mmCIF file with all atom_site columns, C-alpha atoms in Angstrom:
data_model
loop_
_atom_site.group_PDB
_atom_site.id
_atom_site.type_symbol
_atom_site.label_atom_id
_atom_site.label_alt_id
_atom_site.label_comp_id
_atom_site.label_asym_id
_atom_site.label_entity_id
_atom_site.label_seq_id
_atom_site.pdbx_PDB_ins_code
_atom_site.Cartn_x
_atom_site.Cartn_y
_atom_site.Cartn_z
_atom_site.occupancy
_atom_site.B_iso_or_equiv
_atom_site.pdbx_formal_charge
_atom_site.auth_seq_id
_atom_site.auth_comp_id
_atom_site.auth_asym_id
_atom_site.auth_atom_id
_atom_site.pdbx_PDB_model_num
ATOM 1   C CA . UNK A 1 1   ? 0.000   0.000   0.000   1.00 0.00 ? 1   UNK A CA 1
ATOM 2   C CA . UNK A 1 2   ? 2.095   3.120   -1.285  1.00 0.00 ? 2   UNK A CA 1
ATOM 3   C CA . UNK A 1 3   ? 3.973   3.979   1.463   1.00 0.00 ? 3   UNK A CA 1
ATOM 4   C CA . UNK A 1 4   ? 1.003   5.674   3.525   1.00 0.00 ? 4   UNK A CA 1
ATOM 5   C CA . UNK A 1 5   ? 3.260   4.672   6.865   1.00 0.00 ? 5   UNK A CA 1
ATOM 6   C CA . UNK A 1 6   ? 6.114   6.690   5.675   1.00 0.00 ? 6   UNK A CA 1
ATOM 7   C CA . UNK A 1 7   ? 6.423   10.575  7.071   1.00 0.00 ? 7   UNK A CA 1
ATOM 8   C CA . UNK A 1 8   ? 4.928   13.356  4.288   1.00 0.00 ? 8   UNK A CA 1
ATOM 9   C CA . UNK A 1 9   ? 7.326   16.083  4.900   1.00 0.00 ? 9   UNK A CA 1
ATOM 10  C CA . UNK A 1 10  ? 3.898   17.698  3.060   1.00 0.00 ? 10  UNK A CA 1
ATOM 11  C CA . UNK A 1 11  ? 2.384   17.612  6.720   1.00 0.00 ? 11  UNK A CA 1
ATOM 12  C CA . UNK A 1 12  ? 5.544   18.377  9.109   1.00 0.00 ? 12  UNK A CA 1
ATOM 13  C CA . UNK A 1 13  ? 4.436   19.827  12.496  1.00 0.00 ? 13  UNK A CA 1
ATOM 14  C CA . UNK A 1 14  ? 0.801   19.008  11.534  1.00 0.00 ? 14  UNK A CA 1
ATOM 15  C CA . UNK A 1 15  ? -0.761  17.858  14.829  1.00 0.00 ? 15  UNK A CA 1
ATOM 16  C CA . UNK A 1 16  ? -3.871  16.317  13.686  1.00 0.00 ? 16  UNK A CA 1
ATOM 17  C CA . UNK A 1 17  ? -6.517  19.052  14.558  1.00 0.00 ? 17  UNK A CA 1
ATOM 18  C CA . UNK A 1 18  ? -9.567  19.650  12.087  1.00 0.00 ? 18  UNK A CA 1
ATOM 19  C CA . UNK A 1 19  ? -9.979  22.575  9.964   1.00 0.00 ? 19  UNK A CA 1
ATOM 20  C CA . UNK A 1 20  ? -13.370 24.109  11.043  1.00 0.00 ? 20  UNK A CA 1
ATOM 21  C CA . UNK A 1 21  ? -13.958 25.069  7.821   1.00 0.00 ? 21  UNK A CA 1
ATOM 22  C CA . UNK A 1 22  ? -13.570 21.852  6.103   1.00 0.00 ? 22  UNK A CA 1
ATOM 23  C CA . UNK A 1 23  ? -16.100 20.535  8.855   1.00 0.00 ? 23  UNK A CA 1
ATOM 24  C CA . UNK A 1 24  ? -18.568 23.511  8.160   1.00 0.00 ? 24  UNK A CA 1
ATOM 25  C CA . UNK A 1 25  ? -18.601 22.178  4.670   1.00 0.00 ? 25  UNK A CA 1
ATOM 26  C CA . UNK A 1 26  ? -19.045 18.922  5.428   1.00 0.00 ? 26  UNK A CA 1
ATOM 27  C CA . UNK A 1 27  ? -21.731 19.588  7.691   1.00 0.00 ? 27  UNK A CA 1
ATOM 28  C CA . UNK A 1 28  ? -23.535 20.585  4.843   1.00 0.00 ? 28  UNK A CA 1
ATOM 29  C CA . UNK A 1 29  ? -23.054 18.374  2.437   1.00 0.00 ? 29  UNK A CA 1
ATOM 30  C CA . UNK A 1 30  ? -26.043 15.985  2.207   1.00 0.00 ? 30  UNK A CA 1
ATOM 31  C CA . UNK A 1 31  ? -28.209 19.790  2.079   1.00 0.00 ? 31  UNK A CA 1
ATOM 32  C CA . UNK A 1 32  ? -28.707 18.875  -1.304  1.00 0.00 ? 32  UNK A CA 1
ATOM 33  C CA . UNK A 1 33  ? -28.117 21.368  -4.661  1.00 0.00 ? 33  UNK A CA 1
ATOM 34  C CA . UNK A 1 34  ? -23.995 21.438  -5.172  1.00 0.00 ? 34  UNK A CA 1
ATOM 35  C CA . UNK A 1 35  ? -23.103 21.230  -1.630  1.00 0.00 ? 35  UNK A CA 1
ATOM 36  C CA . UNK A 1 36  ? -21.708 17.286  -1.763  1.00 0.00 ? 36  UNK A CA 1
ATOM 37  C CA . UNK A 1 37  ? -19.547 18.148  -4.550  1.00 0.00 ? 37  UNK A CA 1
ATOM 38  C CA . UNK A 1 38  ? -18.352 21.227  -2.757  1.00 0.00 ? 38  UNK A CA 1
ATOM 39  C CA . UNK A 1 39  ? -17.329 18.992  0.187   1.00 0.00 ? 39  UNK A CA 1
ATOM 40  C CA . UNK A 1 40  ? -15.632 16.701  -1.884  1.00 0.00 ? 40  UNK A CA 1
ATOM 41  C CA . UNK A 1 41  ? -14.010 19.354  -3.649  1.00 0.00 ? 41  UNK A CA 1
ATOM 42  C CA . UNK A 1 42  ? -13.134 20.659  0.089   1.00 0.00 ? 42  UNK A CA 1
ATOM 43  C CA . UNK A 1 43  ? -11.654 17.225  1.081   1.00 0.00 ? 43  UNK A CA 1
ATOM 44  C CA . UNK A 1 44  ? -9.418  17.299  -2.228  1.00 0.00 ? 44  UNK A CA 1
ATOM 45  C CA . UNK A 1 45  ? -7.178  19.573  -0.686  1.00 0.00 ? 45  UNK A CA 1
ATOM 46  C CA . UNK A 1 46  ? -7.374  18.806  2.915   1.00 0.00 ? 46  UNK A CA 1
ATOM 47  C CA . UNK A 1 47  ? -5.279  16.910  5.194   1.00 0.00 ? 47  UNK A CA 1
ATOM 48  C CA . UNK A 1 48  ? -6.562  13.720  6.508   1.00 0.00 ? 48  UNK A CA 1
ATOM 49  C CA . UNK A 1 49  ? -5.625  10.686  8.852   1.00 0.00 ? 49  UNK A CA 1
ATOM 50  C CA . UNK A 1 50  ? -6.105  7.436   7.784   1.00 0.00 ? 50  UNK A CA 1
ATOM 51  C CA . UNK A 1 51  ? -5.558  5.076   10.553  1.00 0.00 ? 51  UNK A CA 1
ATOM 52  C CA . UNK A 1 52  ? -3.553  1.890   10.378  1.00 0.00 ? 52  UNK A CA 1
ATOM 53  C CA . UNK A 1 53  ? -2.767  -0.832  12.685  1.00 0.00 ? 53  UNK A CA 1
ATOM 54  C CA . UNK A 1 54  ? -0.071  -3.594  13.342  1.00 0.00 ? 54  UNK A CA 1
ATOM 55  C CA . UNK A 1 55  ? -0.942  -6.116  11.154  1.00 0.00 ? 55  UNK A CA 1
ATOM 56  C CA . UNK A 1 56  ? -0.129  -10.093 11.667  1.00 0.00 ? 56  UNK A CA 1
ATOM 57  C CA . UNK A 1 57  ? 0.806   -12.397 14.625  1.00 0.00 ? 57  UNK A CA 1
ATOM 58  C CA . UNK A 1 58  ? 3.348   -11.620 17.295  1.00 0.00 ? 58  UNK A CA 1
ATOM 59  C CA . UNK A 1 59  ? 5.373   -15.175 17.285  1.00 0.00 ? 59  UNK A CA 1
ATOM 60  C CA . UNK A 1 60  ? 3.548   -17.811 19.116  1.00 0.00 ? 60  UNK A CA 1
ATOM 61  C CA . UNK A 1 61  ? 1.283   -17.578 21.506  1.00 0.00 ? 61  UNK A CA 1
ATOM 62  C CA . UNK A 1 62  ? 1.782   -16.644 24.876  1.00 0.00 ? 62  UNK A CA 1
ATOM 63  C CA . UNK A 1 63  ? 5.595   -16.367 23.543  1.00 0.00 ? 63  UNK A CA 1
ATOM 64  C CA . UNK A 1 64  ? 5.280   -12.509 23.464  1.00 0.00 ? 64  UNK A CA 1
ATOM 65  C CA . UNK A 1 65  ? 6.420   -10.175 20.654  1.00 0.00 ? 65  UNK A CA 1
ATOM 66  C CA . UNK A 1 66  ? 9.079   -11.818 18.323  1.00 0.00 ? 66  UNK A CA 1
ATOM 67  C CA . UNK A 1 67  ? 12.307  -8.739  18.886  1.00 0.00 ? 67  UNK A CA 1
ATOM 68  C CA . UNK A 1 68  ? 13.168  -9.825  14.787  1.00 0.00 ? 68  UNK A CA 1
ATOM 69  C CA . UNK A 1 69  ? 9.992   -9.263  13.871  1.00 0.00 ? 69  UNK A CA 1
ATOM 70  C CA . UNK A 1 70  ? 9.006   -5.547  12.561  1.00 0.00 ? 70  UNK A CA 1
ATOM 71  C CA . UNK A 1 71  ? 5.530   -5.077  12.819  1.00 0.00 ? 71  UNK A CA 1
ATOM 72  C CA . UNK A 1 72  ? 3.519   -4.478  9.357   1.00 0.00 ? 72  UNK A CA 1
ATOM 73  C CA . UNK A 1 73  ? 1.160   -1.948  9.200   1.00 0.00 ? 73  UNK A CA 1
ATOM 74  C CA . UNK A 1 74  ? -2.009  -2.435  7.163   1.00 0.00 ? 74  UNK A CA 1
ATOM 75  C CA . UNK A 1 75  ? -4.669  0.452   6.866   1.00 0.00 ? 75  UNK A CA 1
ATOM 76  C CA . UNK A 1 76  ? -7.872  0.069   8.951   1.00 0.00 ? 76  UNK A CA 1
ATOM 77  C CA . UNK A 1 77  ? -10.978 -1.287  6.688   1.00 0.00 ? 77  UNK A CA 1
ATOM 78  C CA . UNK A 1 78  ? -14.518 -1.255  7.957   1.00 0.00 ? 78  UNK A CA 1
ATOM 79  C CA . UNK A 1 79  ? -17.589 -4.101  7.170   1.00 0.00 ? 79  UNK A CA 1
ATOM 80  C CA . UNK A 1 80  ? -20.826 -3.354  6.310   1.00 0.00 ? 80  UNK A CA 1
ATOM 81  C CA . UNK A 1 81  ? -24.028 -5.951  7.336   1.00 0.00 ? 81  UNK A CA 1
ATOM 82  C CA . UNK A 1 82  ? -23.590 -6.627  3.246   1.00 0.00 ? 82  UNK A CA 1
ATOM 83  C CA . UNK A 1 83  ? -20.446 -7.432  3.547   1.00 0.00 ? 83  UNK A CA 1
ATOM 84  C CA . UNK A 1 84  ? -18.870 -4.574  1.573   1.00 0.00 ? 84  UNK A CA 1
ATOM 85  C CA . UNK A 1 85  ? -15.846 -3.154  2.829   1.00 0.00 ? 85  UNK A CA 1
ATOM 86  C CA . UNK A 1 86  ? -14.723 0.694   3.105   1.00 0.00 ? 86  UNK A CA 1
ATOM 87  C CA . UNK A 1 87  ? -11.731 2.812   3.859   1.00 0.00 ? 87  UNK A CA 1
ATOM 88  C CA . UNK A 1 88  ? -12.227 4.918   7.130   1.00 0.00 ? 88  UNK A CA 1
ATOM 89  C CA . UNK A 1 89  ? -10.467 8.465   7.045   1.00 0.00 ? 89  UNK A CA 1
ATOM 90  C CA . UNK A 1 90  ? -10.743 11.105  9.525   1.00 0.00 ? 90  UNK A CA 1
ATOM 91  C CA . UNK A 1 91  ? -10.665 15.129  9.613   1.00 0.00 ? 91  UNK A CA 1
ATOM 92  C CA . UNK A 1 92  ? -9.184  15.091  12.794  1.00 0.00 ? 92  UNK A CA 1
ATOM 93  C CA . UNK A 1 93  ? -7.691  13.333  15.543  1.00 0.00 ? 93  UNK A CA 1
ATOM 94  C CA . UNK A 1 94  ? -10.749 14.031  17.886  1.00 0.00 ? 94  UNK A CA 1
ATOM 95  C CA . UNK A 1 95  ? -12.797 11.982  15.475  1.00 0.00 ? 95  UNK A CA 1
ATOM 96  C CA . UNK A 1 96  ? -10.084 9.565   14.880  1.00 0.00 ? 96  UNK A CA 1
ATOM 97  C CA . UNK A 1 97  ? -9.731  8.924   18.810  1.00 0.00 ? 97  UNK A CA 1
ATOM 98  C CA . UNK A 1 98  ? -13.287 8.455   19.059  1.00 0.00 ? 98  UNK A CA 1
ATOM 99  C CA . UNK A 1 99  ? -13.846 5.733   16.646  1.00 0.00 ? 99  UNK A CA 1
ATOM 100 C CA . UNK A 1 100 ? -10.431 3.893   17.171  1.00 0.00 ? 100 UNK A CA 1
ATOM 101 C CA . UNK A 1 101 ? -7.943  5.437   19.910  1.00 0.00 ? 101 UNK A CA 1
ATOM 102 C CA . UNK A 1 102 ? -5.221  2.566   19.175  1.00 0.00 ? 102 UNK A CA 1
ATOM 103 C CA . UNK A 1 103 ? -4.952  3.020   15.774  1.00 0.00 ? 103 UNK A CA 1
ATOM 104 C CA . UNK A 1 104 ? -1.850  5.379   14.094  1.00 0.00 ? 104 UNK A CA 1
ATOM 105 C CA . UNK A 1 105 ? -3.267  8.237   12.624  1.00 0.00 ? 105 UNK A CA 1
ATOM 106 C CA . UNK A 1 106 ? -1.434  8.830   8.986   1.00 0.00 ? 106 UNK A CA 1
ATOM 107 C CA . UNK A 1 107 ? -1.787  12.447  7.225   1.00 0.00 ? 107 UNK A CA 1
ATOM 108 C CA . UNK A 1 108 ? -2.730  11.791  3.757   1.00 0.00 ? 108 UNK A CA 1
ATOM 109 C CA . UNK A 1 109 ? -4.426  13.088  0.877   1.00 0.00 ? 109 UNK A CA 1
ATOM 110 C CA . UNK A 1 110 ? -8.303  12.041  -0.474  1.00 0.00 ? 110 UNK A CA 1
ATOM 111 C CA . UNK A 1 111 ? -6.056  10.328  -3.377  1.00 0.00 ? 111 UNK A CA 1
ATOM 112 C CA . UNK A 1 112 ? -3.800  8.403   -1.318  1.00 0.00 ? 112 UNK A CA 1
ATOM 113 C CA . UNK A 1 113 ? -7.128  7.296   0.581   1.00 0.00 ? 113 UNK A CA 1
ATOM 114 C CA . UNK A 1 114 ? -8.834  6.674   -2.892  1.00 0.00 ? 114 UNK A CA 1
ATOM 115 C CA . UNK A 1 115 ? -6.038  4.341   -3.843  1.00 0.00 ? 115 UNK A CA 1
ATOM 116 C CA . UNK A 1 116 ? -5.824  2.449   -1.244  1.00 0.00 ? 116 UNK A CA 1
ATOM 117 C CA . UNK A 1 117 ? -9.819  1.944   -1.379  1.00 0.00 ? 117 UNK A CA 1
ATOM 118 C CA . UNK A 1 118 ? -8.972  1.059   -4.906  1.00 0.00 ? 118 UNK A CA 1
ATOM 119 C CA . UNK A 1 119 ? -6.062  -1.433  -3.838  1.00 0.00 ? 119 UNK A CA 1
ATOM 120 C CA . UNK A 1 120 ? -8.182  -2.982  -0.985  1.00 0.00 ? 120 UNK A CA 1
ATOM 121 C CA . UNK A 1 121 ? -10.956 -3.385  -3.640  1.00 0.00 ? 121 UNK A CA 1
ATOM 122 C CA . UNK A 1 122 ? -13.367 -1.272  -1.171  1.00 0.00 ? 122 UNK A CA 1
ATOM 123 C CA . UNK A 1 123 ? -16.452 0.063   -2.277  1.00 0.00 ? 123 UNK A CA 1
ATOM 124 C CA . UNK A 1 124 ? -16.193 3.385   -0.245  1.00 0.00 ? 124 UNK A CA 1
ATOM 125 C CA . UNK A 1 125 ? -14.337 5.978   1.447   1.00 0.00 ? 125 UNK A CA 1
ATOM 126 C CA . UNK A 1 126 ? -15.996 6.559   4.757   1.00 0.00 ? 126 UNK A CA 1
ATOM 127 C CA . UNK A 1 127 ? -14.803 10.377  5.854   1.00 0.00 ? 127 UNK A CA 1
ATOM 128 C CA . UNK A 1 128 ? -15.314 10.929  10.012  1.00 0.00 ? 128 UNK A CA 1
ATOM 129 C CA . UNK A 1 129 ? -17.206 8.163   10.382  1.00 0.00 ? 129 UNK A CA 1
ATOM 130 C CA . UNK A 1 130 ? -18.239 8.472   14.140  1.00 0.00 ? 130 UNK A CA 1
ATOM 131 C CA . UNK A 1 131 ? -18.965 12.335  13.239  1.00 0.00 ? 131 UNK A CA 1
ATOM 132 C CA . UNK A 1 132 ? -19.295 15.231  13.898  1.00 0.00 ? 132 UNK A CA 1
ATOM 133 C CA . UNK A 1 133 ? -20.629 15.146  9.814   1.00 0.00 ? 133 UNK A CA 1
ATOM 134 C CA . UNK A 1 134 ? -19.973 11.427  8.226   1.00 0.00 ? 134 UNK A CA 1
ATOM 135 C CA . UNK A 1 135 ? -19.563 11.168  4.273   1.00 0.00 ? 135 UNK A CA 1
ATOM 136 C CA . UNK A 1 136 ? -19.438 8.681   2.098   1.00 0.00 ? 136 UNK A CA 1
ATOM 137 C CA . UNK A 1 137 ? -17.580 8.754   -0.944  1.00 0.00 ? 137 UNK A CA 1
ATOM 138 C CA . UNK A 1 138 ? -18.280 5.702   -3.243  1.00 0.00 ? 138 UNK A CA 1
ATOM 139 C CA . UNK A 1 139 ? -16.902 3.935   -6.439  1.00 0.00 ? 139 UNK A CA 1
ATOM 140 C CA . UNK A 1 140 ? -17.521 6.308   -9.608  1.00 0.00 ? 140 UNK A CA 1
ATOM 141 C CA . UNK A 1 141 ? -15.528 8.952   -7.428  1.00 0.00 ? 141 UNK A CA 1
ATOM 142 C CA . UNK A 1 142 ? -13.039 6.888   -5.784  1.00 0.00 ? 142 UNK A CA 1
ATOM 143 C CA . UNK A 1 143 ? -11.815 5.665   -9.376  1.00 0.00 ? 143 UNK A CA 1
ATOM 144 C CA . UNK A 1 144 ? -11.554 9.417   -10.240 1.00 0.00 ? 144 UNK A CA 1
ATOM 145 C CA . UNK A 1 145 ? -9.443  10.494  -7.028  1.00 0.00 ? 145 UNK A CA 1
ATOM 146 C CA . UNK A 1 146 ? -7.241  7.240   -7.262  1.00 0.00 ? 146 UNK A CA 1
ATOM 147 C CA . UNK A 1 147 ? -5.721  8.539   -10.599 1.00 0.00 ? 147 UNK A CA 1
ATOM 148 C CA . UNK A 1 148 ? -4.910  11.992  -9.061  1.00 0.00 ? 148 UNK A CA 1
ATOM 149 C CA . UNK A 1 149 ? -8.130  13.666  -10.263 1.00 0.00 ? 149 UNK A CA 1
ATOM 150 C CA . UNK A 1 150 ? -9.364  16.523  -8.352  1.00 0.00 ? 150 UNK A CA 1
ATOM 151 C CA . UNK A 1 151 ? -13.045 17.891  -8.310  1.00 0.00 ? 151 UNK A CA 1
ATOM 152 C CA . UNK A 1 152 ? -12.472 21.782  -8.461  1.00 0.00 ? 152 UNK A CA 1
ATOM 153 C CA . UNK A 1 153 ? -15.730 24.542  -8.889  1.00 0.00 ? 153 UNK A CA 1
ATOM 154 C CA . UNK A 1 154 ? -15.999 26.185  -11.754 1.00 0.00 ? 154 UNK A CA 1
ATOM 155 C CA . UNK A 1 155 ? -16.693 29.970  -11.964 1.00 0.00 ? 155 UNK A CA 1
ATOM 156 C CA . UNK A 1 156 ? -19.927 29.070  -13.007 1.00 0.00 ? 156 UNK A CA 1
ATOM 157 C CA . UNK A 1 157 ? -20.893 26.899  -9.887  1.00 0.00 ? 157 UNK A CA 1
ATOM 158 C CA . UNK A 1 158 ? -20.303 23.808  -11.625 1.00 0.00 ? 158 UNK A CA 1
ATOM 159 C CA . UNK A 1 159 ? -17.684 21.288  -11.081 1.00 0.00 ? 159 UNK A CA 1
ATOM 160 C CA . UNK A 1 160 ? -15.226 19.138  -13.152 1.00 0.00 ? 160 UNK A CA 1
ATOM 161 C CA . UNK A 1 161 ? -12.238 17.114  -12.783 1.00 0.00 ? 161 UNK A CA 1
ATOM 162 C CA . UNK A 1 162 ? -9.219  18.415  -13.054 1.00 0.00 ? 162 UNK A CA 1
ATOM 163 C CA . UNK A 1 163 ? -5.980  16.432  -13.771 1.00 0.00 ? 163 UNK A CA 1
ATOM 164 C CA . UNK A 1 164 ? -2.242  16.650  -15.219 1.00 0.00 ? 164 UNK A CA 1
ATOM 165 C CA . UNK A 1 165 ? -2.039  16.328  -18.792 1.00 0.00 ? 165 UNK A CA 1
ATOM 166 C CA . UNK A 1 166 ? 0.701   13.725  -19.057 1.00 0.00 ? 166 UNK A CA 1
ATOM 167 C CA . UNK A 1 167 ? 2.021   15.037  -22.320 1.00 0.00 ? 167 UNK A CA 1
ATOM 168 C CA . UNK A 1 168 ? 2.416   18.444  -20.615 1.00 0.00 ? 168 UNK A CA 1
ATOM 169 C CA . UNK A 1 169 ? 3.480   16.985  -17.286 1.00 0.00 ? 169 UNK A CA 1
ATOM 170 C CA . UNK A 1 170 ? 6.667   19.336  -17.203 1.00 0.00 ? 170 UNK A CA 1
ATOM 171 C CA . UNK A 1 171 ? 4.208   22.425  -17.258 1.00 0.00 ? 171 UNK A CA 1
ATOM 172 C CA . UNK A 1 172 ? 1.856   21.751  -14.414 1.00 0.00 ? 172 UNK A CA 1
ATOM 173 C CA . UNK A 1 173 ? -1.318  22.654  -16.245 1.00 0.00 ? 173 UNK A CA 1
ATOM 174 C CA . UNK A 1 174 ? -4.577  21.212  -15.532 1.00 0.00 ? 174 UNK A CA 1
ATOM 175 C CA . UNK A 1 175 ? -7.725  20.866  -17.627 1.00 0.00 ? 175 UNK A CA 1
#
């Protein structure tokens, strides 16, 4: 999975708390009209924690932790009663903490999230699940963020993707 449990010198001295405006947008979001593209807009260029967890056995039981062993860390999925798994991601470490408090938060981007709902085969991307305002994000958008797409408004109060032309890669254009 990428390296999501790698430091993002991006997010140096970041110390996990929310933006209140990204929250004030995403309290609006299911208002209906543009506002759920707004928020996802919003969560395109925000920083958010993506918990992960030590993954695997410790050695054998009742042995203790194995001191050769490096723990793996896998990110956190959750199950729905279908069976159909999503990605949890968080806003902030207050809404982290209250869903899982012994999970490592990891600052990421909504693409890095995307692709690893992508990876994991997930059907959504679950944003602050335990609140204050859940959203869900599911598969016709998650393909889009996963290749580096980002929903921006236009100036006419639409919105579109935008994305790096690969043939003009060395300009930083997007279209």
């Amino acid at each position: 999975m990428k390296t999501l449990g790698q430091p993002n010198a991006a997010f140096a001295g970041d110390h996990g708390h929310p933006d209140p405006e990204l929250r004030s947008i995403l309290a609006t979001a299911y208002d209906g009209g543009t506002n759920y593209h707004r928020a996802i807009a919003a969560l395109c260029t925000a920083r958010l924690l993506l918990p992960i967890v030590a993954a695997g056995d410790e050695g054998e039981p009742g042995s203790g932790p194995d001191p050769d062993r490096h723990a793996e860390m896998a990110a956190v999925l959750v199950r729905s009663d279908s069976g159909a798994t999503a990605v949890p991601v968080f806003t902030g470490i207050d809404s982290l903490n209250a869903w899982k408090p012994d999970a490592r938060p990891v600052p990421c981007t909504l693409d890095d999230v995307a692709a690893t709902a992508v990876e994991t085969k997930s059907a959504a991307v679950v944003i602050d699940l335990p609140g204050p305002h859940p959203l869900v994000i599911e598969a016709g958008v998650i393909d889009e963020l996963a290749q580096g797409h980002r929903l921006v408004e236009l100036p006419d109060g639409g919105f579109g993707w935008m994305y790096l032309d690969r043939e003009d890669a060395g300009d930083d254009h997007g279209h």
